[in-house]
Short mmCIF file of C-alpha atoms in Angstrom, two decimals:
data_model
loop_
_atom_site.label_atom_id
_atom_site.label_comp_id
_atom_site.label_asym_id
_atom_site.label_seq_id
_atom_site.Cartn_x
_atom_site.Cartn_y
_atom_site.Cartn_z
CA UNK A 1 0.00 0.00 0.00
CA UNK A 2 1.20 3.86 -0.82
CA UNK A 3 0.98 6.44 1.65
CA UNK A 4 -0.33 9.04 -1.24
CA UNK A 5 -1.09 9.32 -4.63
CA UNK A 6 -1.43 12.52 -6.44
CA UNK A 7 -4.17 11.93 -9.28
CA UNK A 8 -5.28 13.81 -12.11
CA UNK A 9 -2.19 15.62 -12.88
CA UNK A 10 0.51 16.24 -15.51
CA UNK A 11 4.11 14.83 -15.17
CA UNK A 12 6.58 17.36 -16.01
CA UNK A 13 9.71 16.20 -16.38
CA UNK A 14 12.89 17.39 -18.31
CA UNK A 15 12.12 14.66 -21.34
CA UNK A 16 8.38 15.69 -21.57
CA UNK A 17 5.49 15.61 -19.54
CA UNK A 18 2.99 12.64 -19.50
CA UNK A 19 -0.25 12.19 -18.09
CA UNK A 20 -0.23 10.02 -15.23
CA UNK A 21 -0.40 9.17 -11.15
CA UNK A 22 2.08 9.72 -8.91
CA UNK A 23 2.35 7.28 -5.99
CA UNK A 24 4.53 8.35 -2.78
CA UNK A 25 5.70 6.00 -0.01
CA UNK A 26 8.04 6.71 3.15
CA UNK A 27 8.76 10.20 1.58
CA UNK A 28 10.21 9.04 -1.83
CA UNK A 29 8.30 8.54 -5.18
CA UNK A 30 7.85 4.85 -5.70
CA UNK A 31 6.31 4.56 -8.73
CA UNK A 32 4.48 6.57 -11.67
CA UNK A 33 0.95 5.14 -12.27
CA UNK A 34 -1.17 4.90 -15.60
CA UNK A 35 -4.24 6.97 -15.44
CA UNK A 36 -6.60 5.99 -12.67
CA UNK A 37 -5.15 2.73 -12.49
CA UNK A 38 -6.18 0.88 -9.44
CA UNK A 39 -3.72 1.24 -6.31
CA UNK A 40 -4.20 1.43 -2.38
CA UNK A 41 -3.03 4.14 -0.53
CA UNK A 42 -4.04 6.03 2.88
CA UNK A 43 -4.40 9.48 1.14
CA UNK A 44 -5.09 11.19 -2.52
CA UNK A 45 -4.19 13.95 -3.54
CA UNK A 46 -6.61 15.76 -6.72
CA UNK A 47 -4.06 17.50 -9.04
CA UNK A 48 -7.12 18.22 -10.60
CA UNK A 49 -5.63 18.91 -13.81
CA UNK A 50 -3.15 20.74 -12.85
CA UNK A 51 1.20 20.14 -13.54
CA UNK A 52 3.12 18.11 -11.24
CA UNK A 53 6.44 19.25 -11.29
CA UNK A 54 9.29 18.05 -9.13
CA UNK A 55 10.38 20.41 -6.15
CA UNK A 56 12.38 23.18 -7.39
CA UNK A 57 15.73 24.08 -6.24
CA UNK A 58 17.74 27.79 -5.69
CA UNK A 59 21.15 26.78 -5.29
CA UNK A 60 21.81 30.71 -5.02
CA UNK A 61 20.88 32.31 -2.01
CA UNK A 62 22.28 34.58 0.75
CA UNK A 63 20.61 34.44 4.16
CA UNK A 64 22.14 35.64 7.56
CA UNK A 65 25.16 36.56 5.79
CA UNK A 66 26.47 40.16 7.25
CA UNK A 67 27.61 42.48 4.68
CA UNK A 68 29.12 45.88 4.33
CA UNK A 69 28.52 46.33 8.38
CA UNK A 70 24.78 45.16 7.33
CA UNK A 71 23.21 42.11 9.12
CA UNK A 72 19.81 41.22 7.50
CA UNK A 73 17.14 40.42 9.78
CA UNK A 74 15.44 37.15 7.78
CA UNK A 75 16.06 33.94 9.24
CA UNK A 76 16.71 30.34 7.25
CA UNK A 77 13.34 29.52 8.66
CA UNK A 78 11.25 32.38 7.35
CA UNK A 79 13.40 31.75 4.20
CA UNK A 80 12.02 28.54 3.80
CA UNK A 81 8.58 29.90 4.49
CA UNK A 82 9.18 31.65 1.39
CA UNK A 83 10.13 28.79 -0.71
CA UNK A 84 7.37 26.59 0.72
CA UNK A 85 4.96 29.08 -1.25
CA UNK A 86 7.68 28.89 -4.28
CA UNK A 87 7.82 25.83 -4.95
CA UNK A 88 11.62 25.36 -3.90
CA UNK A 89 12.12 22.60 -1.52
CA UNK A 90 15.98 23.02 -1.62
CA UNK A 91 18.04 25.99 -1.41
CA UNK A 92 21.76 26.50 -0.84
CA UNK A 93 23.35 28.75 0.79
CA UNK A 94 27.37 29.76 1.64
CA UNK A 95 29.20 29.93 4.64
CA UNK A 96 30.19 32.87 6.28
CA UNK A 97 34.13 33.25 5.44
CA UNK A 98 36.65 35.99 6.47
CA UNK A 99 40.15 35.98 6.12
CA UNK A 100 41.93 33.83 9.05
CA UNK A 101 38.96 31.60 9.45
CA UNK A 102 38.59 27.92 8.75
CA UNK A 103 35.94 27.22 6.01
CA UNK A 104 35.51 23.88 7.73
CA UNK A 105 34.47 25.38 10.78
CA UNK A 106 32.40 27.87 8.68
CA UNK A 107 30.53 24.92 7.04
CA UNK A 108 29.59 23.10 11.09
CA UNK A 109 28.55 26.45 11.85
CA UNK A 110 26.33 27.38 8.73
CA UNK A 111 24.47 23.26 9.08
CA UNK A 112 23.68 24.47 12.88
CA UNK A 113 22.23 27.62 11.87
CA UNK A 114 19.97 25.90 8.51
CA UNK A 115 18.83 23.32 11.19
CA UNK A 116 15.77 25.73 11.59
CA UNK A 117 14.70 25.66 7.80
CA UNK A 118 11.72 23.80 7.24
CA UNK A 119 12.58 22.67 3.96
CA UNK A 120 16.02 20.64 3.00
CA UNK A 121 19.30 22.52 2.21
CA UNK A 122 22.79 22.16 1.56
CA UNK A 123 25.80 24.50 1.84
CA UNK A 124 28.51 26.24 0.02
CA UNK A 125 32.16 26.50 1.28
CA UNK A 126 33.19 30.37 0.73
CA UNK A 127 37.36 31.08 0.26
CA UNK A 128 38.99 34.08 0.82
CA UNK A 129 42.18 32.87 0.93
CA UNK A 130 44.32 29.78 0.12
CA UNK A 131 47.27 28.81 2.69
CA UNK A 132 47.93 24.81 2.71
CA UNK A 133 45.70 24.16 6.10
CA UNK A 134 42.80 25.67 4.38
CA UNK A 135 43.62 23.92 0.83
CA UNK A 136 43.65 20.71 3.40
CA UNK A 137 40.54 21.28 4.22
CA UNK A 138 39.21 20.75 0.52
CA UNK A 139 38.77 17.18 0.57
CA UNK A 140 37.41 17.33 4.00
CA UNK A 141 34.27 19.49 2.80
CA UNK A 142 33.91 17.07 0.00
CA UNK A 143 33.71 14.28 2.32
CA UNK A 144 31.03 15.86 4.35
CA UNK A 145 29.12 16.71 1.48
CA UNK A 146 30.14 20.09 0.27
CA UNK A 147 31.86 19.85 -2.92
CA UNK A 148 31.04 23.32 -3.95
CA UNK A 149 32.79 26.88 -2.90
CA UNK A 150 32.30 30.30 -4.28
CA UNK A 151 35.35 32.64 -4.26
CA UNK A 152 34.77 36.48 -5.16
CA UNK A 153 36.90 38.28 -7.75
CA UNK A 154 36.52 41.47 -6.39
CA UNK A 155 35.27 43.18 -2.80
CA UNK A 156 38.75 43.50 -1.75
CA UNK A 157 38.23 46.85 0.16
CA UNK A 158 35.57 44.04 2.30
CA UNK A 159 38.16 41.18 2.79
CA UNK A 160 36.46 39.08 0.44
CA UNK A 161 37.94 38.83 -2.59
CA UNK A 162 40.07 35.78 -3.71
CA UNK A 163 43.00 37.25 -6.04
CA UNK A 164 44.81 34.85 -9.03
CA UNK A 165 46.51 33.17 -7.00
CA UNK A 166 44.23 31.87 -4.71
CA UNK A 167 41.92 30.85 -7.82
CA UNK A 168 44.76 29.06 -8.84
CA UNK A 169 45.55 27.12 -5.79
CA UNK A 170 41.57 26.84 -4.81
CA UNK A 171 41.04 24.88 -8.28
CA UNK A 172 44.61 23.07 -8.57
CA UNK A 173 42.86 21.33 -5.11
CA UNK A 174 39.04 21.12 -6.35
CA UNK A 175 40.47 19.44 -9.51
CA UNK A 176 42.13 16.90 -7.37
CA UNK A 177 39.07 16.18 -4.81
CA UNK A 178 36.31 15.97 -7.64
CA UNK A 179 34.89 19.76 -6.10
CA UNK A 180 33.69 22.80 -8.02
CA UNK A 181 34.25 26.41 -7.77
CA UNK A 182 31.38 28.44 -8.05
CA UNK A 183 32.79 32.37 -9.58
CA UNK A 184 31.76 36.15 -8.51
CA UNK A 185 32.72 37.36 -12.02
CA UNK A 186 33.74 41.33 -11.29
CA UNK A 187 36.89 42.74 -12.27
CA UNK A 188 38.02 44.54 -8.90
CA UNK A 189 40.69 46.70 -10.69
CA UNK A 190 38.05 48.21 -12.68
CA UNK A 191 35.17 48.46 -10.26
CA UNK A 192 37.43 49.77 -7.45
CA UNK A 193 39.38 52.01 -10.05
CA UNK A 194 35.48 53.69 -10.96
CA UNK A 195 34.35 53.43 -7.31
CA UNK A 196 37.37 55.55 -6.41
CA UNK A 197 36.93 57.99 -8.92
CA UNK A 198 33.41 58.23 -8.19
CA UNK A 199 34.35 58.82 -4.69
CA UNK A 200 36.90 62.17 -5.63
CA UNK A 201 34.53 63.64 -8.53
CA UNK A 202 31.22 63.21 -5.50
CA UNK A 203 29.68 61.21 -8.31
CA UNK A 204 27.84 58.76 -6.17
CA UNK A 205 24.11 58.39 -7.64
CA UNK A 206 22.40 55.12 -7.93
CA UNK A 207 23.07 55.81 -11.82
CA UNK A 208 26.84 56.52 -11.08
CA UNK A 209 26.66 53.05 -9.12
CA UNK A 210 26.11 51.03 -12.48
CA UNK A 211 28.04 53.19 -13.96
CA UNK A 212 30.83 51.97 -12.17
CA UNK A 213 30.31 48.40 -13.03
CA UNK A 214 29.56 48.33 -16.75
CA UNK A 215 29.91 45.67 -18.88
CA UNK A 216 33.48 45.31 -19.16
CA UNK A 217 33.93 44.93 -15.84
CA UNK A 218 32.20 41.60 -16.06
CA UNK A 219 33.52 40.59 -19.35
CA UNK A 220 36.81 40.81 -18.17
CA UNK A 221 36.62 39.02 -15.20
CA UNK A 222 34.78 36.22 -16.66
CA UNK A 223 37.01 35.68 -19.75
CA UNK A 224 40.32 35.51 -17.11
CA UNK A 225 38.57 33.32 -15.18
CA UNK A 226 37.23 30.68 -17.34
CA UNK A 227 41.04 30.77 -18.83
CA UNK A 228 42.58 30.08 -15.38
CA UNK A 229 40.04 27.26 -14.71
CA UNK A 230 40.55 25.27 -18.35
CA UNK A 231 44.42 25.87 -17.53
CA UNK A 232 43.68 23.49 -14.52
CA UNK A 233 41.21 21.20 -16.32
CA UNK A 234 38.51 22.09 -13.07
CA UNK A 235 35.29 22.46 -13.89
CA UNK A 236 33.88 26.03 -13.15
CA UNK A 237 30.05 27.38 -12.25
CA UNK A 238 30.05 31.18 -13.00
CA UNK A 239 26.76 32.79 -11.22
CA UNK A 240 24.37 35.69 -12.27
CA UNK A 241 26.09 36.81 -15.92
CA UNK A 242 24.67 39.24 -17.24
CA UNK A 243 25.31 39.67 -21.01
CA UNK A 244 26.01 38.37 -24.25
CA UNK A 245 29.95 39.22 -24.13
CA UNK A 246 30.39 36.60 -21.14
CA UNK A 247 27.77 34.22 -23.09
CA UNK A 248 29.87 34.27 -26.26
CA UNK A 249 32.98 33.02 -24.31
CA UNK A 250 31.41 30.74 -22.47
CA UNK A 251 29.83 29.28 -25.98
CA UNK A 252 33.17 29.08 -27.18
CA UNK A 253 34.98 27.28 -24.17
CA UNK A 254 31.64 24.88 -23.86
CA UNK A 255 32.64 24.00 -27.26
CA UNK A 256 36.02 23.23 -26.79
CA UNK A 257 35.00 20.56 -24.28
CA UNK A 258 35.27 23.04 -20.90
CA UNK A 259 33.27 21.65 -17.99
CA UNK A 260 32.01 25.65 -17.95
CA UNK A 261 28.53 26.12 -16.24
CA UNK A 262 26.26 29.60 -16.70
CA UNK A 263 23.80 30.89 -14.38
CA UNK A 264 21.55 33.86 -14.21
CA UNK A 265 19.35 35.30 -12.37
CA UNK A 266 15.46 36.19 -13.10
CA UNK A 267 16.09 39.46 -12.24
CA UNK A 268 18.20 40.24 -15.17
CA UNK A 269 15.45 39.19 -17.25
CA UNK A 270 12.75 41.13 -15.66
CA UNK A 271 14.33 44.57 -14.23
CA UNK A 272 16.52 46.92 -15.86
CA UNK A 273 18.78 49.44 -15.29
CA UNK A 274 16.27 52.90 -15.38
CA UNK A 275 15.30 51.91 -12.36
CA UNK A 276 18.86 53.40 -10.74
CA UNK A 277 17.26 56.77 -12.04
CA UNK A 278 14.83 56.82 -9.45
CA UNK A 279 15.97 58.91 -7.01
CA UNK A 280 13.65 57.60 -4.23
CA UNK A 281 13.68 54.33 -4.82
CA UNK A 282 16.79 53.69 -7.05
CA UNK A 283 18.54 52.35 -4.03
CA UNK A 284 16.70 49.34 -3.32
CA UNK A 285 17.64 48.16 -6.75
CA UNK A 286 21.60 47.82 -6.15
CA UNK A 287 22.70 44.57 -7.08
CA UNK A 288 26.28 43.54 -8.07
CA UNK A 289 26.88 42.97 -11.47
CA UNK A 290 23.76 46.03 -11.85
CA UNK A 291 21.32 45.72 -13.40
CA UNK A 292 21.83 46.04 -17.13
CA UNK A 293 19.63 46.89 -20.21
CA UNK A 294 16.74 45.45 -22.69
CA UNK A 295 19.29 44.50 -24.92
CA UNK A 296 21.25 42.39 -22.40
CA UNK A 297 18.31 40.82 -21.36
CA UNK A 298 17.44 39.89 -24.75
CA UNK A 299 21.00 37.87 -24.95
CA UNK A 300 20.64 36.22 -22.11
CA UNK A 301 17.11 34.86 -23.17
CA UNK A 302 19.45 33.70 -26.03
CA UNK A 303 21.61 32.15 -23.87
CA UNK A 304 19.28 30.25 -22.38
CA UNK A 305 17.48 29.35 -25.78
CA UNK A 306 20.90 27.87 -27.08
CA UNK A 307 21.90 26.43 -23.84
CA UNK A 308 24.86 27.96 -23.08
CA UNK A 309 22.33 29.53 -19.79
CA UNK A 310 21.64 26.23 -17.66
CA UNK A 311 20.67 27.42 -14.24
CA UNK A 312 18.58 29.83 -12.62
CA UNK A 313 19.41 30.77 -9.32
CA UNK A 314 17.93 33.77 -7.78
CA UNK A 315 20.38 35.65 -5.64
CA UNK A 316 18.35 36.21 -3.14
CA UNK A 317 19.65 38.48 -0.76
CA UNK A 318 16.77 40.48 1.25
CA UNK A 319 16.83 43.57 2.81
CA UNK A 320 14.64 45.70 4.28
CA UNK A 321 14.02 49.66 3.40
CA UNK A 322 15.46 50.35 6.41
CA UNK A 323 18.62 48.01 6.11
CA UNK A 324 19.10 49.43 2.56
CA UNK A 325 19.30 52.84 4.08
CA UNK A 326 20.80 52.32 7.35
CA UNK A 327 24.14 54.16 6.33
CA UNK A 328 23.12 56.61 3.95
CA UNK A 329 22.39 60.51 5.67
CA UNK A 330 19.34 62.41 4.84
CA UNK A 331 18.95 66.54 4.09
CA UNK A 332 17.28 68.89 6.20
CA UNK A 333 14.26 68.13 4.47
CA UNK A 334 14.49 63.97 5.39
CA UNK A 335 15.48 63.20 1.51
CA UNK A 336 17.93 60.62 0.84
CA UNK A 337 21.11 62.07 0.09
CA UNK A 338 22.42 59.65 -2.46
CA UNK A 339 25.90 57.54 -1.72
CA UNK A 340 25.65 54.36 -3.34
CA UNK A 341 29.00 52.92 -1.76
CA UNK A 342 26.74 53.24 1.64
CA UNK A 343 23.77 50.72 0.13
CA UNK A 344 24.19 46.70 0.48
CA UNK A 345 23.91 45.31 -2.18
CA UNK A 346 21.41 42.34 -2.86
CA UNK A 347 17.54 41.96 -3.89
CA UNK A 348 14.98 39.56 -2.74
CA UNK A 349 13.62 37.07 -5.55
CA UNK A 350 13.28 33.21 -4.20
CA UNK A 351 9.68 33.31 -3.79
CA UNK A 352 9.19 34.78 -7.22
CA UNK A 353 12.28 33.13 -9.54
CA UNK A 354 9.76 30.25 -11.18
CA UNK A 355 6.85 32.90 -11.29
CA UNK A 356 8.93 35.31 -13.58
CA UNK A 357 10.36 32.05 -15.66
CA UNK A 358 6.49 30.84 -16.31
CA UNK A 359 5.66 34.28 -17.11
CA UNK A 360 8.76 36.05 -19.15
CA UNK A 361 9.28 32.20 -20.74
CA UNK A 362 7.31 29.91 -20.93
CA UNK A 363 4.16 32.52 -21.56
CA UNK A 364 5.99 33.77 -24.34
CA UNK A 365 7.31 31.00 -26.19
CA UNK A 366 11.16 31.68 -25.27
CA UNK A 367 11.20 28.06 -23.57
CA UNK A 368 8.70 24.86 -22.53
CA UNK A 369 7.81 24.62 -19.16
CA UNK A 370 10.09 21.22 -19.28
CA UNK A 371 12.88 23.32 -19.93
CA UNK A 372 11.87 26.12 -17.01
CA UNK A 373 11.51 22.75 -14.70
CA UNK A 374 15.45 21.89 -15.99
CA UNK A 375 16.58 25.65 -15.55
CA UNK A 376 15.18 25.72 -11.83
CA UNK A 377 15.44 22.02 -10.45
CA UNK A 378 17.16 18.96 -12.76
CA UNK A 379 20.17 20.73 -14.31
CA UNK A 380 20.31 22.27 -10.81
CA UNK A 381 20.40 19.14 -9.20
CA UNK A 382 22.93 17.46 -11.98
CA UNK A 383 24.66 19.97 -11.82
CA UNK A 384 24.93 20.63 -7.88
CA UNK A 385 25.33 16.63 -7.09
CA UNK A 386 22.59 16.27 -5.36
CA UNK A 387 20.37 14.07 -8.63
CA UNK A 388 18.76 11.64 -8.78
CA UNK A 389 17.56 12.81 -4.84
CA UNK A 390 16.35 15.60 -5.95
CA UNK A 391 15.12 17.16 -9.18
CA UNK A 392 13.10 14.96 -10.72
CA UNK A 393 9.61 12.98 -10.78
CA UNK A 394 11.52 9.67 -11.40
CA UNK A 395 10.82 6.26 -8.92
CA UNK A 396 13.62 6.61 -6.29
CA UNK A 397 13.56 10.18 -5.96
CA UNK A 398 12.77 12.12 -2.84
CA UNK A 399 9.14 13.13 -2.91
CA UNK A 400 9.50 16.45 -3.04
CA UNK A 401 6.46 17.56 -5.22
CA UNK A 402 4.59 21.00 -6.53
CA UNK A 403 1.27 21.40 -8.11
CA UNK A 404 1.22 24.41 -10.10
CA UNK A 405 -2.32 25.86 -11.69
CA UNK A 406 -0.68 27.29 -15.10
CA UNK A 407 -3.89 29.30 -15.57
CA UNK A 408 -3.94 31.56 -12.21
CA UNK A 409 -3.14 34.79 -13.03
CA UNK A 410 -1.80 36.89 -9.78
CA UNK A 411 -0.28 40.45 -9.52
CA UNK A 412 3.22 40.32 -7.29
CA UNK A 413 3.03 42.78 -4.50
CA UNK A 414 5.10 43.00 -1.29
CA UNK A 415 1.64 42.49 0.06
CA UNK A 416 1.61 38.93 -0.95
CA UNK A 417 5.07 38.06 -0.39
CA UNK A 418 6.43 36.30 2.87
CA UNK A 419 10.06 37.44 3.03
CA UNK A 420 8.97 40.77 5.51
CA UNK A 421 11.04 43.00 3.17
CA UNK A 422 8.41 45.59 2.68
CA UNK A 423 8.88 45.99 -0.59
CA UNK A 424 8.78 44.53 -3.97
CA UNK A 425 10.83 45.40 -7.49
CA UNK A 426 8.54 43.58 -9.07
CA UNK A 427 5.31 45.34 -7.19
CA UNK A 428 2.25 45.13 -9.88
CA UNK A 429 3.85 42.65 -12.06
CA UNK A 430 1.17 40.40 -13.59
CA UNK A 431 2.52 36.45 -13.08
CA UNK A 432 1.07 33.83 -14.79
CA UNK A 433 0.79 30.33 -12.89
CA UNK A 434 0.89 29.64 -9.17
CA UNK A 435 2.05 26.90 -7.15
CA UNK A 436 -0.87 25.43 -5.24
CA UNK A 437 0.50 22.58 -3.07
CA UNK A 438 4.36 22.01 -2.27
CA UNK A 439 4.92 18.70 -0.48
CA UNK A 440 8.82 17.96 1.33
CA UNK A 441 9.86 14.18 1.01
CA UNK A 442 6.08 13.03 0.80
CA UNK A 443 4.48 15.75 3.52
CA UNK A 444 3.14 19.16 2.66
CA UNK A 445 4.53 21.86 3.73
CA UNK A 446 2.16 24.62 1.64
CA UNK A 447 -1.42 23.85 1.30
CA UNK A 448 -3.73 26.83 -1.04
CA UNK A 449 -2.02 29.48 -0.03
CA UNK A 450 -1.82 28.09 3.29
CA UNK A 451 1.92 27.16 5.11
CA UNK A 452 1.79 24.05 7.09
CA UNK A 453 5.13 23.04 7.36
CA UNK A 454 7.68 23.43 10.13
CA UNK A 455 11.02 24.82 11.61
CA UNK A 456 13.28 22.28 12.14
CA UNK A 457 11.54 20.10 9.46
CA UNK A 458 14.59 20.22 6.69
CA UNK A 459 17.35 18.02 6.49
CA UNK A 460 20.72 18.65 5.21
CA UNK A 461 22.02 17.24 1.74
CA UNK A 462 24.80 15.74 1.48
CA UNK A 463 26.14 16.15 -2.08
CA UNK A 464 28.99 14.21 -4.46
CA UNK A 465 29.19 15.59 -7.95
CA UNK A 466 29.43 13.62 -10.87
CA UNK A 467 31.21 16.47 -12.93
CA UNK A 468 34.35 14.63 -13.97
#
């Protein structure tokens, strides 16, 4: 006998989607049914007609991670709150990592702190440096499941940035213990040079902020990079690029055989750079890389039409109004005065990523909804080591499950969003499709609109990738 079957839906999976029943026992799927064929279980679930999509995963996130003297007030569990009504059933996150710290330690103390999610996660290792007890502790992460690290090319003025060298050493070792590097693409002698210069001239408008991070700045970083990683023969995630520059090297390197993997985030297809003109508001939009224009956007929807674009990770990295503006003065008359090296940078988006996908792609016949399932969960999961767990519908498979009602239209508002921010970029933005039941290894956790999970109820996810 099954514990549940979900009837009356549509399969989507990354090779198509196929009508049929989907029967859950001790929190895994354990087998896909034929129409209404005949089964015993304690509990069905209607899909009434609706997709069945495996449990979506943002391997992107930043949550309780201080920043330029900023410590963001939302918690792993109302994070996963947040995800419960996305959809997501995994997210990732990084350690916290300064310079003389062990990113061992860093990982033990990250685990303690997701222990309070109430959906399953894994973790990032974060370098900031490379001396030989911290390169020992590369196989060591691997072993306890954390095969992944990000290093930062730039930030060096906040202790974070990892110069050649250490990307060098980092991915001599990752090569060697079957790891990955995940890449902050920025080049910090530009920024910093246009920063400074911003600085002297008193040049410091939200427009002067993306100003100071242009294109090039990216390009650069991400051509040197992907260089230094074929040199070693490691294979290399580069996060949130932005433009059709960085795509057409990493086409080029993808077809010379480099293990070279492209995200991007949903807000670079959905929010542009005019919005740094808004003098009241322009703040809340700082992001690093910015924001960039229509015609970027329009390359990375290439991108991800041609494949060299295979994951979506949102970014996420909420703060309030008030945390936005905690370091900036005001005038006489309580205006803003405008100092964009005094904003955090980071924008919310985890409870909205698959919305705007649905919407911006699927809607308008820039990808399938198999392929938005494959941007946000399977490649993710393939990709992250954590398949065939997670991302998919397939016997075996955790039985982490969404419903999602492609016909309910819904207007985004900060209103409707659980992340306490206060705001929304995307206030008034008309999404098409919305998830109506999430369910966590076989139990739901979001019910109609309704959260019915709990804290403690993740688990942590051991990963191994399968890269080499």
């Amino acid at each position: 006998m099954f514990d549940t079957i979900i009837r009356n839906g549509h399969l989507v999976l990354e090779e198509g989607t196929v009508r049929a029943d989907l029967a859950i026992k001790k929190g895994k799927i354990a087998a896909l049914l034929g129409p209404d064929e005949p089964a015993e279980c304690q509990k069905e679930i209607d899909a009434q007609g609706r997709l069945v999509l495996p449990g979506l995963i943002d391997a992107h996130m930043h949550t309780q991670a201080p920043f330029q003297g900023i410590s963001p007030q939302l918690t792993f569990y109302q994070q996963s709150i947040c995800a419960a009504f996305a959809g997501v059933t995994t997210y990732m996150d990084f350690t916290n990592t300064w310079k003389g710290s062990s990113v061992l330690q860093a990982l033990d103390d990250r685990i303690e702190e997701m222990t309070e999610s109430a959906i399953d996660f894994s973790v990032h290792g974060k370098f900031v440096e490379a001396n030989e007890q911290l390169l020992d502790e590369i196989p060591l992460l691997a072993a306890k499941g954390c095969p992944t690290f990000k290093l930062f090319m730039t930030y060096r003025k906040e202790g974070v940035m990892a110069d050649d060298m250490t990307l060098m050493q980092v991915f001599k070792r990752a090569k060697e213990n079957n790891c990955m590097p995940l890449i902050h693409a920025e080049s910090n002698a530009i920024a910093e040079t246009a920063v400074d210069e911003c600085i002297k001239n008193n040049t410091l408008t939200w427009r002067d902020f993306a100003n100071s991070k242009p294109v090039i700045c990216e390009t650069e970083a991400f051509g040197r990079v992907a260089k230094l990683a074929e040199s070693v023969g490691v294979p290399l995630l580069i996060v949130h690029t932005t433009n059709g520059p960085c795509l057409n090297i990493a086409q080029q390197a993808q077809e010379r055989g480099q293990k070279l993997y492209i995200e991007t985030g949903p807000h670079y297809l959905t929010l542009f750079d005019e919005l740094y003109d808004d003098i009241e508001n322009g703040h809340l939009a700082i992001c690093s890389p910015p924001l960039r224009t229509r015609k970027e956007r329009d390359e990375l929807w290439d991108g991800i039409k041609n494949g060299t674009i295979t994951l979506i990770g949102s970014d996420d990295c909420t703060f309030t109004r008030e945390e936005k503006e905690k370091a900036l003065q005001r005038d006489a008359n309580g205006k803003i005065i405008p100092d964009f090296t005094k904003v955090v940078n980071g924008l919310s988006g985890l409870e909205i990523r698959f919305n705007l996908m649905v919407t911006e792609g699927v809607e308008n016949g820039k990808i399938t909804m198999n392929q938005a399932v494959a941007l946000c969960s399977t490649n993710i999961a393939k990709t992250m080591g954590c398949y065939p767990q997670k991302g998919t519908l397939l016997p075996g498979a955790d039985a982490d499950i969404v419903i999602f009602d492609l016909n309910e239209e819904w207007v985004i508002s900060a209103n409707n969003l659980h992340s306490g921010a206060g705001y929304s970029l995307h206030e008034g933005y008309k999404a098409k499709g919305k998830v109506k039941t999430t369910l966590l290894r076989g139990e739901i956790i979001m019910d109609n609109n309704t959260f019915m999970g709990s804290k403690g109820q993740g688990k942590f996810i051991k990963r191994t990738l399968k890269l080499n």
